[in-house]
Amino acid sequence: MIGRFCRRKHKTKEGLCPQCLAVYEYVAERRRRCPFGDGKPACGRCPHPCYSPAMRAFMKKVMIANIPYMLRHPVRAIGKRLQGGR
């Protein structure tokens, strides 16, 4: 989702811009450290929030920007989610 967001909003052609790369690395590290592992509940229901408020706000923008894709391609979106959300 971060890659699609970066391509659309920051007009990157290959890879991620420095800001989105930093966000991706932050998210990956937080996911590795999560005490719930892959069984982590949704952030709004999680008793142990992983993200800082600023990062949570940025990820909210990323998710909102990806809603049209998920609505146009629900099978792909669900498949990606089942594969680990990448």
mmCIF file of C-alpha atoms in Angstrom:
data_model
loop_
_atom_site.group_PDB
_atom_site.id
_atom_site.type_symbol
_atom_site.label_atom_id
_atom_site.label_comp_id
_atom_site.label_asym_id
_atom_site.label_seq_id
_atom_site.Cartn_x
_atom_site.Cartn_y
_atom_site.Cartn_z
ATOM 1 C CA MET A 1 0.000 0.000 0.000
ATOM 2 C CA ILE A 2 2.842 2.371 0.767
ATOM 3 C CA GLY A 3 4.343 1.738 -2.684
ATOM 4 C CA ARG A 4 1.071 2.503 -4.452
ATOM 5 C CA PHE A 5 0.614 5.630 -2.315
ATOM 6 C CA CYS A 6 4.147 6.816 -3.122
ATOM 7 C CA ARG A 7 3.738 6.243 -6.869
ATOM 8 C CA ARG A 8 0.451 8.155 -6.946
ATOM 9 C CA LYS A 9 1.170 10.981 -4.508
ATOM 10 C CA HIS A 10 4.920 11.491 -4.864
ATOM 11 C CA LYS A 11 5.165 10.457 -8.526
ATOM 12 C CA THR A 12 7.993 7.959 -7.974
ATOM 13 C CA LYS A 13 8.633 5.644 -10.887
ATOM 14 C CA GLU A 14 10.733 3.029 -9.124
ATOM 15 C CA GLY A 15 11.073 2.236 -5.430
ATOM 16 C CA LEU A 16 9.990 4.621 -2.689
ATOM 17 C CA CYS A 17 10.795 8.248 -2.000
ATOM 18 C CA PRO A 18 12.929 8.865 1.137
ATOM 19 C CA GLN A 19 9.880 9.757 3.266
ATOM 20 C CA CYS A 20 7.905 6.650 2.272
ATOM 21 C CA LEU A 21 10.978 4.441 2.632
ATOM 22 C CA ALA A 22 11.424 5.704 6.208
ATOM 23 C CA VAL A 23 7.755 4.959 6.913
ATOM 24 C CA TYR A 24 8.071 1.465 5.421
ATOM 25 C CA GLU A 25 11.138 0.714 7.567
ATOM 26 C CA TYR A 26 9.351 2.070 10.665
ATOM 27 C CA VAL A 27 6.315 -0.128 9.991
ATOM 28 C CA ALA A 28 8.457 -3.213 9.329
ATOM 29 C CA GLU A 29 10.389 -2.721 12.576
ATOM 30 C CA ARG A 30 7.214 -2.169 14.593
ATOM 31 C CA ARG A 31 5.670 -5.287 13.118
ATOM 32 C CA ARG A 32 8.771 -7.334 13.992
ATOM 33 C CA ARG A 33 8.634 -6.101 17.587
ATOM 34 C CA CYS A 34 4.876 -6.599 18.038
ATOM 35 C CA PRO A 35 4.129 -8.919 20.977
ATOM 36 C CA PHE A 36 1.038 -10.232 19.142
ATOM 37 C CA GLY A 37 2.953 -11.256 16.019
ATOM 38 C CA ASP A 38 0.805 -12.057 12.985
ATOM 39 C CA GLY A 39 -2.267 -12.347 15.228
ATOM 40 C CA LYS A 40 -2.225 -8.609 15.885
ATOM 41 C CA PRO A 41 -5.679 -7.041 16.036
ATOM 42 C CA ALA A 42 -6.566 -3.890 14.082
ATOM 43 C CA CYS A 43 -4.775 -0.822 15.427
ATOM 44 C CA GLY A 44 -7.971 0.752 16.778
ATOM 45 C CA ARG A 45 -8.674 -2.333 18.889
ATOM 46 C CA CYS A 46 -5.115 -3.132 19.926
ATOM 47 C CA PRO A 47 -4.295 -2.835 23.650
ATOM 48 C CA HIS A 48 -0.631 -2.169 22.766
ATOM 49 C CA PRO A 49 -0.447 0.559 20.050
ATOM 50 C CA CYS A 50 2.721 0.269 17.982
ATOM 51 C CA TYR A 51 2.729 3.514 16.019
ATOM 52 C CA SER A 52 3.380 7.052 17.180
ATOM 53 C CA PRO A 53 0.467 9.465 16.633
ATOM 54 C CA ALA A 54 2.245 11.104 13.667
ATOM 55 C CA MET A 55 2.926 7.746 12.002
ATOM 56 C CA ARG A 56 -0.654 6.626 12.656
ATOM 57 C CA ALA A 57 -1.902 9.778 10.893
ATOM 58 C CA PHE A 58 0.382 9.146 7.901
ATOM 59 C CA MET A 59 -0.742 5.512 7.629
ATOM 60 C CA LYS A 60 -4.354 6.677 7.758
ATOM 61 C CA LYS A 61 -3.635 8.858 4.686
ATOM 62 C CA VAL A 62 -2.025 5.861 2.962
ATOM 63 C CA MET A 63 -5.037 3.649 3.685
ATOM 64 C CA ILE A 64 -7.545 6.283 2.546
ATOM 65 C CA ALA A 65 -5.597 6.860 -0.679
ATOM 66 C CA ASN A 66 -5.775 3.111 -1.404
ATOM 67 C CA ILE A 67 -9.556 2.758 -0.939
ATOM 68 C CA PRO A 68 -10.298 3.275 -4.674
ATOM 69 C CA TYR A 69 -7.865 0.479 -5.585
ATOM 70 C CA MET A 70 -9.382 -1.876 -3.039
ATOM 71 C CA LEU A 71 -12.864 -1.145 -4.354
ATOM 72 C CA ARG A 72 -11.849 -1.665 -7.998
ATOM 73 C CA HIS A 73 -9.811 -4.798 -7.314
ATOM 74 C CA PRO A 74 -11.370 -6.499 -4.266
ATOM 75 C CA VAL A 75 -10.082 -9.971 -5.139
ATOM 76 C CA ARG A 76 -6.494 -8.732 -5.467
ATOM 77 C CA ALA A 77 -6.828 -6.648 -2.294
ATOM 78 C CA ILE A 78 -8.114 -9.623 -0.301
ATOM 79 C CA GLY A 79 -5.436 -11.883 -1.794
ATOM 80 C CA LYS A 80 -2.722 -9.437 -0.771
ATOM 81 C CA ARG A 81 -4.145 -9.288 2.732
ATOM 82 C CA LEU A 82 -4.126 -13.070 2.989
ATOM 83 C CA GLN A 83 -0.495 -13.150 1.805
ATOM 84 C CA GLY A 84 0.623 -10.925 4.645
ATOM 85 C CA GLY A 85 -0.536 -7.477 3.568
ATOM 86 C CA ARG A 86 2.432 -6.511 1.424
#
